[in-house]
Short mmCIF file of C-alpha atoms in Angstrom, two decimals:
data_model
loop_
_atom_site.label_atom_id
_atom_site.label_comp_id
_atom_site.label_asym_id
_atom_site.label_seq_id
_atom_site.Cartn_x
_atom_site.Cartn_y
_atom_site.Cartn_z
CA MET A 1 6.90 9.02 -26.97
CA SER A 2 7.35 11.78 -29.57
CA LYS A 3 5.27 11.87 -32.73
CA GLN A 4 8.45 11.39 -34.75
CA ASN A 5 9.17 8.13 -32.90
CA VAL A 6 5.58 7.01 -33.13
CA SER A 7 5.74 7.37 -36.90
CA THR A 8 8.20 4.46 -37.02
CA PHE A 9 5.49 2.20 -35.61
CA THR A 10 2.80 1.93 -38.25
CA ALA A 11 2.27 -1.07 -40.44
CA SER A 12 4.12 -4.08 -41.76
CA LYS A 13 4.59 -7.51 -40.28
CA SER A 14 7.93 -7.98 -42.02
CA ALA A 15 9.25 -4.80 -40.45
CA GLY A 16 8.09 -6.11 -37.08
CA LYS A 17 9.99 -9.35 -37.57
CA LEU A 18 13.08 -7.37 -38.54
CA TYR A 19 12.68 -5.31 -35.36
CA PHE A 20 12.61 -8.49 -33.28
CA SER A 21 15.75 -9.85 -34.93
CA LEU A 22 17.60 -6.58 -34.34
CA ILE A 23 16.65 -6.59 -30.66
CA PHE A 24 17.75 -10.18 -30.23
CA SER A 25 21.02 -9.50 -32.05
CA ILE A 26 22.02 -6.88 -29.50
CA LYS A 27 20.94 -9.14 -26.62
CA MET A 28 18.35 -6.83 -25.14
CA PRO A 29 16.07 -8.16 -22.38
CA GLN A 30 12.94 -10.14 -23.07
CA ILE A 31 10.40 -8.31 -25.21
CA CYS A 32 7.34 -7.19 -23.29
CA SER A 33 3.84 -7.49 -24.67
CA ILE A 34 3.64 -3.77 -25.45
CA CYS A 35 6.80 -3.91 -27.57
CA GLU A 36 5.63 -7.06 -29.29
CA LYS A 37 2.44 -5.31 -30.32
CA SER A 38 4.18 -2.06 -31.23
CA ALA A 39 6.59 -3.76 -33.58
CA TYR A 40 3.81 -4.54 -36.03
CA TYR A 41 3.00 -0.83 -36.39
CA MET A 42 6.49 -0.10 -37.69
CA ALA A 43 6.73 1.42 -41.17
CA GLU A 44 8.01 4.36 -43.18
CA SER A 45 11.71 3.61 -43.51
CA GLY A 46 12.05 -0.17 -43.27
CA VAL A 47 15.50 -1.13 -41.97
CA LYS A 48 16.39 2.46 -41.09
CA GLY A 49 13.17 2.82 -39.15
CA ALA A 50 13.84 -0.37 -37.24
CA LEU A 51 17.40 0.67 -36.43
CA SER A 52 16.39 4.15 -35.30
CA ALA A 53 13.65 2.71 -33.08
CA VAL A 54 16.15 0.49 -31.28
CA GLN A 55 18.90 3.11 -31.10
CA SER A 56 16.64 5.93 -29.93
CA GLY A 57 15.77 4.10 -26.72
CA ILE A 58 12.09 3.71 -27.50
CA PHE A 59 12.38 0.05 -26.58
CA GLY A 60 13.49 0.88 -23.07
CA GLU A 61 10.81 3.55 -22.74
CA ILE A 62 7.97 1.28 -23.78
CA ARG A 63 9.17 -1.41 -21.38
CA SER A 64 8.70 0.95 -18.44
CA ILE A 65 6.14 -0.04 -15.85
CA ILE A 66 3.37 2.55 -15.88
CA GLY A 67 2.36 3.62 -12.37
CA ARG A 68 2.43 0.85 -9.75
CA HIS A 69 4.70 3.01 -7.57
CA GLU A 70 3.61 1.55 -4.23
CA GLU A 71 3.75 -2.00 -5.58
CA LYS A 72 7.30 -1.47 -6.83
CA LYS A 73 8.31 -0.14 -3.41
CA VAL A 74 6.90 -3.27 -1.77
CA LEU A 75 8.76 -5.53 -4.19
CA GLN A 76 11.97 -3.61 -3.60
CA ARG A 77 11.61 -4.01 0.16
CA CYS A 78 11.16 -7.72 -0.47
CA VAL A 79 14.37 -7.86 -2.50
CA ASP A 80 16.34 -5.87 0.09
CA SER A 81 15.07 -7.65 3.20
CA GLU A 82 17.27 -10.07 5.10
CA ARG A 83 14.52 -12.59 5.68
CA ALA A 84 12.60 -15.09 3.59
CA GLU A 85 9.73 -13.39 1.73
CA PHE A 86 6.43 -14.85 0.56
CA VAL A 87 4.74 -12.26 -1.69
CA ALA A 88 1.20 -12.89 -2.95
CA ILE A 89 -0.04 -10.64 -5.79
CA TYR A 90 -3.71 -10.83 -6.68
CA GLY A 91 -6.24 -8.91 -8.76
CA ARG A 92 -8.66 -9.49 -11.61
CA ARG A 93 -7.54 -11.03 -14.91
CA ARG A 94 -5.72 -8.82 -17.43
CA ILE A 95 -4.68 -6.33 -14.75
CA GLY A 96 -0.91 -6.75 -15.28
CA LYS A 97 0.25 -8.93 -12.38
CA THR A 98 2.59 -11.07 -14.48
CA PHE A 99 3.87 -8.04 -16.39
CA LEU A 100 4.68 -6.22 -13.14
CA VAL A 101 6.69 -9.11 -11.73
CA LYS A 102 8.53 -9.93 -14.96
CA GLN A 103 9.42 -6.32 -15.67
CA PHE A 104 10.46 -5.54 -12.10
CA PHE A 105 12.77 -8.56 -11.93
CA GLU A 106 13.63 -8.30 -15.65
CA SER A 107 12.64 -11.97 -15.90
CA SER A 108 15.74 -12.90 -13.88
CA PHE A 109 14.16 -15.75 -11.96
CA ASP A 110 15.87 -18.77 -10.48
CA PHE A 111 12.67 -20.70 -11.09
CA TYR A 112 9.51 -19.70 -12.91
CA THR A 113 6.41 -21.67 -13.78
CA THR A 114 2.74 -20.97 -14.34
CA GLY A 115 -0.45 -22.87 -13.77
CA VAL A 116 -2.38 -23.92 -16.85
CA TYR A 117 -6.13 -23.36 -17.05
CA GLN A 118 -8.27 -26.50 -16.72
CA VAL A 119 -5.69 -29.24 -17.15
CA SER A 120 -5.10 -32.26 -14.94
CA ARG A 121 -2.65 -32.54 -12.06
CA SER A 122 -0.40 -34.82 -14.12
CA GLU A 123 -0.17 -32.20 -16.89
CA GLN A 124 0.61 -29.48 -14.35
CA LEU A 125 3.38 -31.65 -12.88
CA LYS A 126 4.86 -32.32 -16.32
CA ASN A 127 5.03 -28.59 -16.94
CA TRP A 128 6.65 -28.08 -13.52
CA GLN A 129 9.29 -30.73 -14.33
CA LYS A 130 9.96 -29.10 -17.70
CA GLN A 131 10.55 -25.71 -16.08
CA LEU A 132 12.76 -27.18 -13.38
CA LEU A 133 14.91 -28.81 -16.08
CA LYS A 134 15.18 -25.46 -17.86
CA TYR A 135 16.52 -23.67 -14.78
CA SER A 136 18.52 -26.41 -13.05
CA LYS A 137 19.90 -28.05 -16.21
CA GLN A 138 19.48 -31.38 -14.40
CA ARG A 139 17.11 -34.06 -15.63
CA ARG A 140 14.72 -35.41 -13.03
CA ASN A 141 11.78 -37.76 -13.15
CA THR A 142 8.38 -36.15 -13.43
CA PRO A 143 7.21 -35.85 -9.81
CA LYS A 144 4.41 -38.20 -8.83
CA ASP A 145 2.73 -35.56 -6.65
CA TRP A 146 3.15 -31.97 -5.42
CA PHE A 147 5.10 -33.00 -2.34
CA GLU A 148 7.79 -34.53 -4.55
CA ALA A 149 7.63 -31.52 -6.88
CA PHE A 150 8.42 -29.10 -4.06
CA ASP A 151 11.11 -31.46 -2.73
CA GLN A 152 12.82 -31.29 -6.14
CA LEU A 153 12.54 -27.49 -6.15
CA GLN A 154 14.05 -27.31 -2.66
CA GLU A 155 16.92 -29.59 -3.64
CA TYR A 156 17.70 -27.41 -6.67
CA LEU A 157 17.50 -24.13 -4.73
CA GLN A 158 19.79 -25.44 -1.99
CA SER A 159 22.44 -26.10 -4.62
CA LEU A 160 22.55 -22.46 -5.72
CA LYS A 161 25.53 -20.38 -4.61
CA LYS A 162 23.77 -17.03 -4.60
CA GLU A 163 22.98 -14.32 -2.07
CA ARG A 164 19.30 -14.60 -2.96
CA PHE A 165 17.06 -16.57 -5.28
CA VAL A 166 13.74 -15.51 -6.73
CA VAL A 167 11.00 -18.09 -7.34
CA PHE A 168 7.95 -16.94 -9.31
CA ILE A 169 4.85 -19.17 -9.50
CA ASP A 170 2.17 -17.58 -11.69
CA GLU A 171 -1.54 -18.46 -11.78
CA LEU A 172 -1.20 -20.34 -8.51
CA PRO A 173 -4.94 -21.19 -8.20
CA TRP A 174 -4.88 -23.18 -11.44
CA LEU A 175 -2.30 -25.54 -9.92
CA ASP A 176 -4.73 -26.41 -7.14
CA THR A 177 -6.74 -28.97 -9.08
CA PRO A 178 -9.30 -31.15 -7.23
CA LYS A 179 -7.76 -33.62 -4.74
CA SER A 180 -4.24 -32.56 -5.78
CA ASN A 181 -3.02 -31.58 -2.28
CA PHE A 182 -1.21 -28.67 -3.88
CA LEU A 183 -1.82 -26.29 -0.97
CA LYS A 184 -0.66 -28.87 1.57
CA ALA A 185 2.56 -29.37 -0.40
CA LEU A 186 3.14 -25.61 -0.65
CA GLU A 187 2.49 -25.35 3.09
CA MET A 188 5.09 -28.02 3.86
CA PHE A 189 7.64 -26.47 1.49
CA TRP A 190 7.31 -23.04 3.12
CA ASN A 191 6.95 -24.09 6.76
CA SER A 192 9.61 -26.81 6.80
CA TRP A 193 12.27 -24.99 4.79
CA GLY A 194 11.35 -21.84 2.88
CA SER A 195 10.48 -19.60 5.84
CA ASP A 196 13.90 -20.28 7.40
CA CYS A 197 15.84 -19.71 4.18
CA ASN A 198 16.65 -15.98 4.28
CA ARG A 199 17.82 -16.08 0.66
CA LEU A 200 14.41 -17.15 -0.68
CA LYS A 201 12.06 -14.63 -2.29
CA LEU A 202 8.89 -16.50 -3.26
CA ILE A 203 6.47 -14.55 -5.49
CA VAL A 204 3.06 -16.01 -6.35
CA CYS A 205 0.28 -14.54 -8.50
CA GLY A 206 -3.32 -15.44 -9.15
CA SER A 207 -6.22 -14.02 -11.15
CA ALA A 208 -8.77 -16.08 -9.23
CA THR A 209 -8.99 -13.40 -6.55
CA THR A 210 -11.42 -15.29 -4.33
CA TRP A 211 -9.08 -18.31 -4.25
CA MET A 212 -6.11 -16.09 -3.40
CA ILE A 213 -8.02 -14.34 -0.60
CA ASN A 214 -9.92 -17.29 0.85
CA LYS A 215 -7.52 -20.20 0.39
CA LEU A 216 -4.10 -18.55 0.55
CA LEU A 217 -4.37 -15.28 2.48
CA GLY A 218 -7.33 -16.52 4.53
CA ASP A 219 -6.06 -20.03 5.20
CA LYS A 220 -6.88 -21.20 8.73
CA GLY A 221 -4.34 -24.04 8.69
CA GLY A 222 -0.62 -24.24 8.11
CA LEU A 223 -0.48 -21.25 5.74
CA HIS A 224 -2.26 -18.93 8.17
CA ASN A 225 -0.42 -15.57 8.21
CA ARG A 226 2.50 -17.05 6.24
CA VAL A 227 2.29 -14.54 3.37
CA THR A 228 4.71 -11.77 4.32
CA MET A 229 3.64 -9.22 1.67
CA PRO A 230 0.18 -9.29 0.06
CA ILE A 231 -0.25 -6.96 -2.93
CA CYS A 232 -3.67 -6.23 -4.41
CA LEU A 233 -3.20 -4.91 -7.95
CA SER A 234 -6.00 -2.56 -8.97
CA PRO A 235 -6.98 -1.18 -12.39
CA PHE A 236 -5.18 1.93 -13.63
CA THR A 237 -6.46 5.31 -12.56
CA LEU A 238 -7.26 7.87 -15.25
CA HIS A 239 -3.81 9.38 -14.77
CA GLU A 240 -2.12 6.01 -15.29
CA THR A 241 -4.41 5.23 -18.24
CA SER A 242 -3.39 8.50 -19.86
CA GLN A 243 0.29 7.73 -19.26
CA TYR A 244 -0.12 4.27 -20.76
CA LEU A 245 -1.86 5.55 -23.89
CA THR A 246 0.83 8.20 -24.36
CA TYR A 247 3.50 5.50 -24.25
CA MET A 248 1.50 3.59 -26.83
CA GLY A 249 1.59 6.54 -29.21
CA PHE A 250 -1.90 7.99 -28.66
CA ASP A 251 -2.55 11.72 -28.72
CA TRP A 252 -6.01 11.73 -27.21
CA SER A 253 -7.73 14.45 -25.20
CA ASP A 254 -8.70 13.99 -21.55
CA MET A 255 -12.31 13.39 -22.58
CA GLU A 256 -11.30 10.69 -25.06
CA VAL A 257 -9.28 9.01 -22.31
CA ILE A 258 -12.29 9.21 -19.98
CA GLU A 259 -14.56 7.66 -22.62
CA THR A 260 -11.98 4.91 -23.13
CA TYR A 261 -12.07 4.33 -19.38
CA MET A 262 -15.86 4.13 -19.47
CA VAL A 263 -15.63 1.16 -21.83
CA LEU A 264 -12.42 -0.67 -20.89
CA GLY A 265 -11.81 0.51 -17.34
CA GLY A 266 -8.17 0.80 -16.34
CA VAL A 267 -7.30 -2.72 -17.48
CA PRO A 268 -3.86 -2.67 -19.18
CA TYR A 269 -4.49 -5.66 -21.45
CA TYR A 270 -7.67 -4.18 -22.87
CA LEU A 271 -5.93 -0.83 -23.39
CA SER A 272 -3.05 -2.57 -25.20
CA LEU A 273 -5.50 -3.74 -27.88
CA LEU A 274 -6.31 -0.20 -29.01
CA GLY A 275 -4.84 1.06 -32.28
CA PRO A 276 -3.42 4.61 -32.38
CA SER A 277 -4.34 5.09 -36.04
CA LEU A 278 -8.07 4.62 -35.31
CA SER A 279 -10.58 6.85 -33.57
CA LEU A 280 -11.99 5.70 -30.23
CA ARG A 281 -15.31 4.70 -31.84
CA GLN A 282 -13.50 2.70 -34.54
CA ASN A 283 -11.46 0.97 -31.85
CA ILE A 284 -14.58 -0.02 -29.91
CA ASP A 285 -16.16 -1.42 -33.08
CA ASN A 286 -12.99 -3.42 -33.77
CA LEU A 287 -12.76 -4.82 -30.25
CA PHE A 288 -16.43 -5.73 -29.74
CA PHE A 289 -18.48 -5.76 -32.96
CA LYS A 290 -16.28 -6.84 -35.84
CA ARG A 291 -16.38 -10.45 -36.91
CA ASN A 292 -14.10 -12.43 -34.55
CA ALA A 293 -13.59 -9.31 -32.42
CA VAL A 294 -10.97 -10.04 -29.78
CA LEU A 295 -13.11 -8.98 -26.79
CA LYS A 296 -16.38 -10.53 -27.98
CA THR A 297 -15.74 -13.69 -25.93
CA GLU A 298 -13.89 -12.01 -23.06
CA TYR A 299 -16.91 -11.70 -20.76
CA ASP A 300 -17.65 -15.44 -20.69
CA PHE A 301 -13.99 -16.39 -20.38
CA LEU A 302 -13.47 -13.86 -17.60
CA PHE A 303 -16.21 -15.31 -15.40
CA ASN A 304 -15.58 -18.95 -16.33
CA SER A 305 -11.92 -18.63 -15.37
CA LEU A 306 -12.74 -17.01 -12.03
CA TYR A 307 -15.74 -18.94 -10.73
CA SER A 308 -16.78 -22.58 -10.87
CA GLU A 309 -20.45 -21.49 -10.76
CA ALA A 310 -19.95 -18.79 -13.38
CA GLN A 311 -23.58 -18.70 -14.50
CA ALA A 312 -24.80 -17.67 -11.05
CA TYR A 313 -22.28 -14.82 -10.93
CA LYS A 314 -23.25 -13.60 -14.38
CA LYS A 315 -26.93 -13.57 -13.42
CA VAL A 316 -26.14 -11.22 -10.53
CA VAL A 317 -24.06 -8.73 -12.54
CA GLU A 318 -26.56 -8.78 -15.41
CA LEU A 319 -29.39 -8.00 -13.00
CA LEU A 320 -27.41 -5.15 -11.42
CA SER A 321 -26.62 -3.72 -14.86
CA SER A 322 -30.34 -3.09 -15.31
CA LYS A 323 -30.60 -0.75 -12.33
CA MET A 324 -27.83 1.80 -12.30
CA ILE A 325 -28.29 3.10 -8.76
CA GLY A 326 -28.04 -0.46 -7.42
CA MET A 327 -30.29 -2.93 -5.60
CA THR A 328 -30.67 -4.22 -2.09
CA ARG A 329 -29.94 -7.84 -1.29
CA SER A 330 -33.65 -8.60 -0.85
CA GLU A 331 -34.51 -6.96 -4.20
CA MET A 332 -31.92 -9.07 -5.98
CA MET A 333 -33.11 -12.27 -4.37
CA SER A 334 -36.71 -11.48 -5.30
CA ASN A 335 -35.80 -10.82 -8.93
CA LEU A 336 -33.58 -13.91 -9.18
CA LYS A 337 -36.10 -16.04 -7.24
CA LEU A 338 -33.44 -17.26 -4.83
CA LEU A 339 -33.62 -18.45 -1.26
CA ASP A 340 -31.73 -16.52 1.41
CA ASN A 341 -28.92 -19.02 1.75
CA GLY A 342 -25.16 -19.02 2.21
CA PHE A 343 -24.34 -19.47 -1.46
CA PHE A 344 -25.83 -16.12 -2.45
CA SER A 345 -23.76 -14.42 0.26
CA ILE A 346 -20.64 -16.09 -1.13
CA VAL A 347 -21.49 -14.89 -4.66
CA LEU A 348 -21.88 -11.29 -3.52
CA ASP A 349 -18.74 -11.44 -1.40
CA ASN A 350 -16.66 -12.92 -4.22
CA LEU A 351 -17.91 -10.38 -6.77
CA GLU A 352 -16.99 -7.58 -4.41
CA LYS A 353 -13.53 -9.03 -3.71
CA CYS A 354 -12.90 -9.13 -7.48
CA ASP A 355 -13.99 -5.47 -7.85
CA PHE A 356 -17.00 -6.24 -10.04
CA ILE A 357 -19.50 -4.77 -7.60
CA ARG A 358 -19.52 -2.59 -4.51
CA HIS A 359 -21.99 -2.28 -1.69
CA TYR A 360 -22.63 1.00 0.05
CA GLN A 361 -24.99 2.56 2.52
CA SER A 362 -27.50 5.09 1.36
CA PHE A 363 -27.18 7.99 3.78
CA GLY A 364 -29.23 7.39 6.93
CA LYS A 365 -30.34 3.89 5.92
CA ARG A 366 -30.03 0.74 8.02
CA LYS A 367 -27.31 -1.84 7.31
CA ASN A 368 -29.76 -4.32 5.81
CA GLU A 369 -30.80 -1.66 3.28
CA ALA A 370 -27.31 -1.41 1.76
CA LEU A 371 -27.25 -1.16 -2.04
CA TYR A 372 -25.18 -3.38 -4.33
CA GLN A 373 -24.00 -1.73 -7.53
CA LEU A 374 -22.16 -3.01 -10.61
CA THR A 375 -19.00 -0.89 -10.90
CA ASP A 376 -16.66 -2.80 -13.24
CA MET A 377 -16.58 -0.59 -16.34
CA PHE A 378 -15.82 -3.36 -18.85
CA THR A 379 -18.56 -5.66 -17.54
CA LEU A 380 -21.07 -2.83 -17.41
CA PHE A 381 -20.41 -1.85 -21.04
CA PHE A 382 -20.36 -5.44 -22.29
CA VAL A 383 -23.65 -6.47 -20.66
CA ARG A 384 -25.36 -3.26 -21.78
CA PHE A 385 -24.26 -3.14 -25.42
CA VAL A 386 -22.49 -6.34 -26.53
CA LYS A 387 -23.84 -9.43 -24.77
CA ASN A 388 -27.26 -9.49 -26.41
CA TYR A 389 -26.36 -7.72 -29.64
CA ASN A 390 -27.39 -9.95 -32.53
CA GLY A 391 -27.08 -7.44 -35.36
CA MET A 392 -24.71 -7.65 -38.29
CA ASP A 393 -23.46 -4.07 -38.13
CA GLU A 394 -19.71 -4.23 -37.55
CA ASN A 395 -19.76 -0.50 -36.81
CA ALA A 396 -22.55 -0.72 -34.24
CA TRP A 397 -20.93 1.62 -31.74
CA SER A 398 -20.15 4.27 -34.34
CA HIS A 399 -23.76 4.09 -35.56
CA LEU A 400 -25.35 4.17 -32.10
CA PRO A 401 -27.93 7.02 -31.89
CA ASP A 402 -26.65 10.06 -29.98
CA GLY A 403 -29.52 9.84 -27.50
CA LYS A 404 -28.55 6.33 -26.37
CA ARG A 405 -24.86 7.22 -26.33
CA ASN A 406 -25.40 10.35 -24.23
CA ALA A 407 -27.57 8.48 -21.73
CA TRP A 408 -24.80 5.92 -21.36
CA LEU A 409 -22.06 8.57 -21.05
CA GLY A 410 -24.00 10.28 -18.28
CA TYR A 411 -24.23 7.19 -16.14
CA ALA A 412 -20.74 5.92 -16.97
CA TYR A 413 -19.26 9.28 -15.96
CA GLU A 414 -20.81 8.83 -12.52
CA GLN A 415 -19.01 5.48 -12.23
CA VAL A 416 -15.70 7.02 -13.34
CA CYS A 417 -16.11 9.59 -10.55
CA ILE A 418 -16.81 6.87 -7.99
CA HIS A 419 -13.56 5.19 -9.06
CA HIS A 420 -11.74 8.48 -8.39
CA ILE A 421 -13.09 9.54 -4.99
CA ASN A 422 -9.56 10.29 -3.76
CA GLN A 423 -8.98 12.74 -6.61
CA ILE A 424 -12.32 14.43 -5.88
CA LYS A 425 -11.43 14.83 -2.21
CA LYS A 426 -8.02 16.24 -3.14
CA THR A 427 -9.62 18.85 -5.41
CA LEU A 428 -12.04 19.84 -2.65
CA GLY A 429 -9.13 20.14 -0.23
CA ILE A 430 -10.43 17.48 2.14
CA SER A 431 -7.96 14.62 1.59
CA GLY A 432 -6.80 14.74 5.19
CA ILE A 433 -10.31 14.80 6.67
CA ALA A 434 -11.96 11.53 7.67
CA SER A 435 -15.15 11.00 5.69
CA ASP A 436 -17.76 8.47 4.63
CA VAL A 437 -18.85 8.27 1.00
CA CYS A 438 -22.36 7.18 0.04
CA SER A 439 -25.42 8.29 -1.91
CA TRP A 440 -28.90 9.34 -0.83
CA THR A 441 -32.35 8.62 -2.19
CA LYS A 442 -35.79 9.62 -0.99
CA LYS A 443 -38.66 7.78 -2.58
CA GLY A 444 -42.22 9.04 -2.82
CA GLU A 445 -44.09 12.01 -4.24
CA ASN A 446 -41.42 14.53 -3.21
CA GLY A 447 -38.58 12.14 -3.98
CA ALA A 448 -35.01 13.23 -4.49
CA GLN A 449 -31.66 11.66 -5.24
CA ILE A 450 -28.09 12.81 -4.61
CA ASP A 451 -25.40 11.09 -6.67
CA LEU A 452 -22.58 11.37 -4.16
CA VAL A 453 -22.60 12.34 -0.49
CA ILE A 454 -19.32 12.98 1.36
CA ASP A 455 -20.02 13.05 5.09
CA ARG A 456 -16.98 14.68 6.72
CA SER A 457 -15.71 14.56 10.30
CA ASP A 458 -15.34 18.37 10.32
CA ARG A 459 -19.15 18.64 10.46
CA VAL A 460 -19.59 19.39 6.76
CA ILE A 461 -21.45 17.27 4.20
CA ASP A 462 -20.70 17.71 0.50
CA LEU A 463 -23.78 17.06 -1.64
CA CYS A 464 -22.27 16.31 -5.06
CA GLU A 465 -24.20 16.54 -8.32
CA ILE A 466 -22.45 14.72 -11.19
CA LYS A 467 -23.32 16.23 -14.57
CA TYR A 468 -21.85 15.01 -17.86
CA CYS A 469 -21.77 17.53 -20.73
CA ASP A 470 -19.39 18.60 -23.49
CA ARG A 471 -19.02 22.25 -22.46
CA PRO A 472 -18.89 24.37 -19.29
CA PHE A 473 -22.16 23.81 -17.45
CA GLU A 474 -24.27 26.90 -16.92
CA ILE A 475 -26.32 27.08 -13.74
CA LYS A 476 -29.53 28.96 -14.48
CA LYS A 477 -32.12 30.15 -11.98
CA ASP A 478 -34.36 27.09 -12.20
CA TYR A 479 -31.42 24.73 -11.75
CA ALA A 480 -30.06 26.76 -8.81
CA ASP A 481 -33.51 26.62 -7.19
CA TRP A 482 -33.64 22.86 -7.77
CA LEU A 483 -30.22 22.35 -6.11
CA LYS A 484 -31.27 24.40 -3.08
CA GLU A 485 -34.62 22.62 -2.81
CA ARG A 486 -32.92 19.24 -2.91
CA ARG A 487 -30.47 20.39 -0.22
CA ASP A 488 -33.39 21.44 1.99
CA ILE A 489 -35.19 18.11 1.43
CA PHE A 490 -31.99 16.30 2.42
CA ARG A 491 -31.61 18.32 5.63
CA GLU A 492 -35.23 17.85 6.58
CA ASN A 493 -35.20 14.09 6.00
CA VAL A 494 -31.85 13.17 7.58
CA ARG A 495 -32.27 15.70 10.42
CA THR A 496 -28.68 16.92 10.40
CA ASN A 497 -27.32 20.18 11.71
CA LYS A 498 -24.05 19.85 9.80
CA THR A 499 -23.12 22.47 7.20
CA LEU A 500 -24.25 21.40 3.72
CA HIS A 501 -22.04 22.26 0.74
CA LEU A 502 -23.36 22.00 -2.82
CA THR A 503 -20.68 20.62 -5.15
CA MET A 504 -20.77 20.18 -8.94
CA ILE A 505 -18.70 17.48 -10.68
CA THR A 506 -18.79 18.25 -14.39
CA PRO A 507 -16.12 17.74 -17.10
CA PHE A 508 -15.50 21.34 -18.15
CA GLY A 509 -16.43 23.14 -14.95
CA LEU A 510 -19.02 25.88 -14.61
CA ALA A 511 -19.79 28.68 -17.04
CA LYS A 512 -19.58 32.17 -15.60
CA GLY A 513 -23.01 33.39 -14.63
CA LYS A 514 -25.25 34.98 -12.06
CA TYR A 515 -26.03 31.73 -10.23
CA GLU A 516 -22.58 30.13 -10.31
CA SER A 517 -21.99 31.13 -6.67
CA CYS A 518 -24.83 28.90 -5.41
CA VAL A 519 -22.38 25.98 -5.26
CA GLN A 520 -19.43 25.85 -2.89
CA GLY A 521 -17.22 23.45 -4.85
CA CYS A 522 -16.52 22.33 -8.41
CA VAL A 523 -14.57 19.35 -9.75
CA THR A 524 -13.62 19.08 -13.44
CA ALA A 525 -12.52 16.17 -15.62
CA ALA A 526 -8.93 17.43 -15.46
CA ASP A 527 -9.07 17.15 -11.65
CA LEU A 528 -9.79 13.41 -11.97
CA PHE A 529 -6.37 12.93 -13.61
CA GLN A 530 -4.42 13.96 -10.49
#
């Protein structure tokens, strides 16, 4: 979006309302959440500004789906196929599942409903009946159970004289209330009729990732292997985050985008809350530290909406936030004073499926010594700086001492790099080479640690040092000696005869100097945006 267009989006609520009325008057498609937010930034020229915004095509531009290229291809194949399709889209809350489906299909559904968080089966069924009335224009009794509800949906769909019909059920897990038999009814609907109806395109979404994976995709009964197209929606990459912020009217540098990513991750909803007229630090204060800040309660709601035993899950991520490199399973159990039982395994598995944590092997270590690490950027920031903050300073992030901020930026940059391993491999020219990614630590008097180890099938190992700084990093003699010594310690301890490459990952690259040539590869912040 050009700066001239952005200038029409700046302040008054009345201008925003006028913008809405103009859009509705020319019968444009449903307003997306980005446009709804943008409208309230409109200013400068009142009616003229509103008219120029509509006429210039900004509305259509903002509505565009950022990234999601592979997901759109999958949805298009679903639309074009000559068979019945059962598409299941899952991913953490706020990631944009509903937005993707609504924008791709332009909200042209033949039936759409959504589950409601923590309401009874009877309330869910009333909402279903209300939506069916909206689409079918035929009044029916509120179904007494889910079997009758799906029977009514089938009856309505069979009456349609169309080449295809699209059914979208959002927040599917919330419909599966205790003893509701929702899954059994869905199973009967699909197996007895839907799978044989080539015109049917059934799209379901769910933020409760573990439910979607374990109960729908992993069902061992009648729904086993019935989903024809599973789609896991991941957070934005840095490149997609930058694109999104540009559409929203931001003119931020790569480093500002990276720092945004360190706090909010690539979660579209969180990014949509940022204000282009504020600095990044002001935005963070507004979102987390101001009175009634919109994201102050997000952490609790996020976990409560995903897990029935939310407190147990929060204890695990809060423990992992205290040790950046990660902890073994036995270390976690010792700290949490837990028994080695099945529930703890389920907690770890569910957290990993929802992309809150990862587990990885430290190079050369046994499987039972795998490390678990908290990798969700939003959760990591919240637990570290917001959860236990009891101060009254509404500008707490802006006033944070530079020492604490820099320590945080250093670690968070490592996590950003871990989220962009593919971009790092591309920069090093090894995208097509099979490789394992891990870290390495040697404890003891002559201990050493390597942030990132890329063990390649071409008999080369990249030993990557991740260094966060605000200028080109200069390798001096003592640092060059330290890198070489660490490389030698690694070779001696892991007993490898593979070639070892020293690689620096630092935002602004390396400064020209005598010892620059001691490393074989360099990855900059700009490279992470590929």
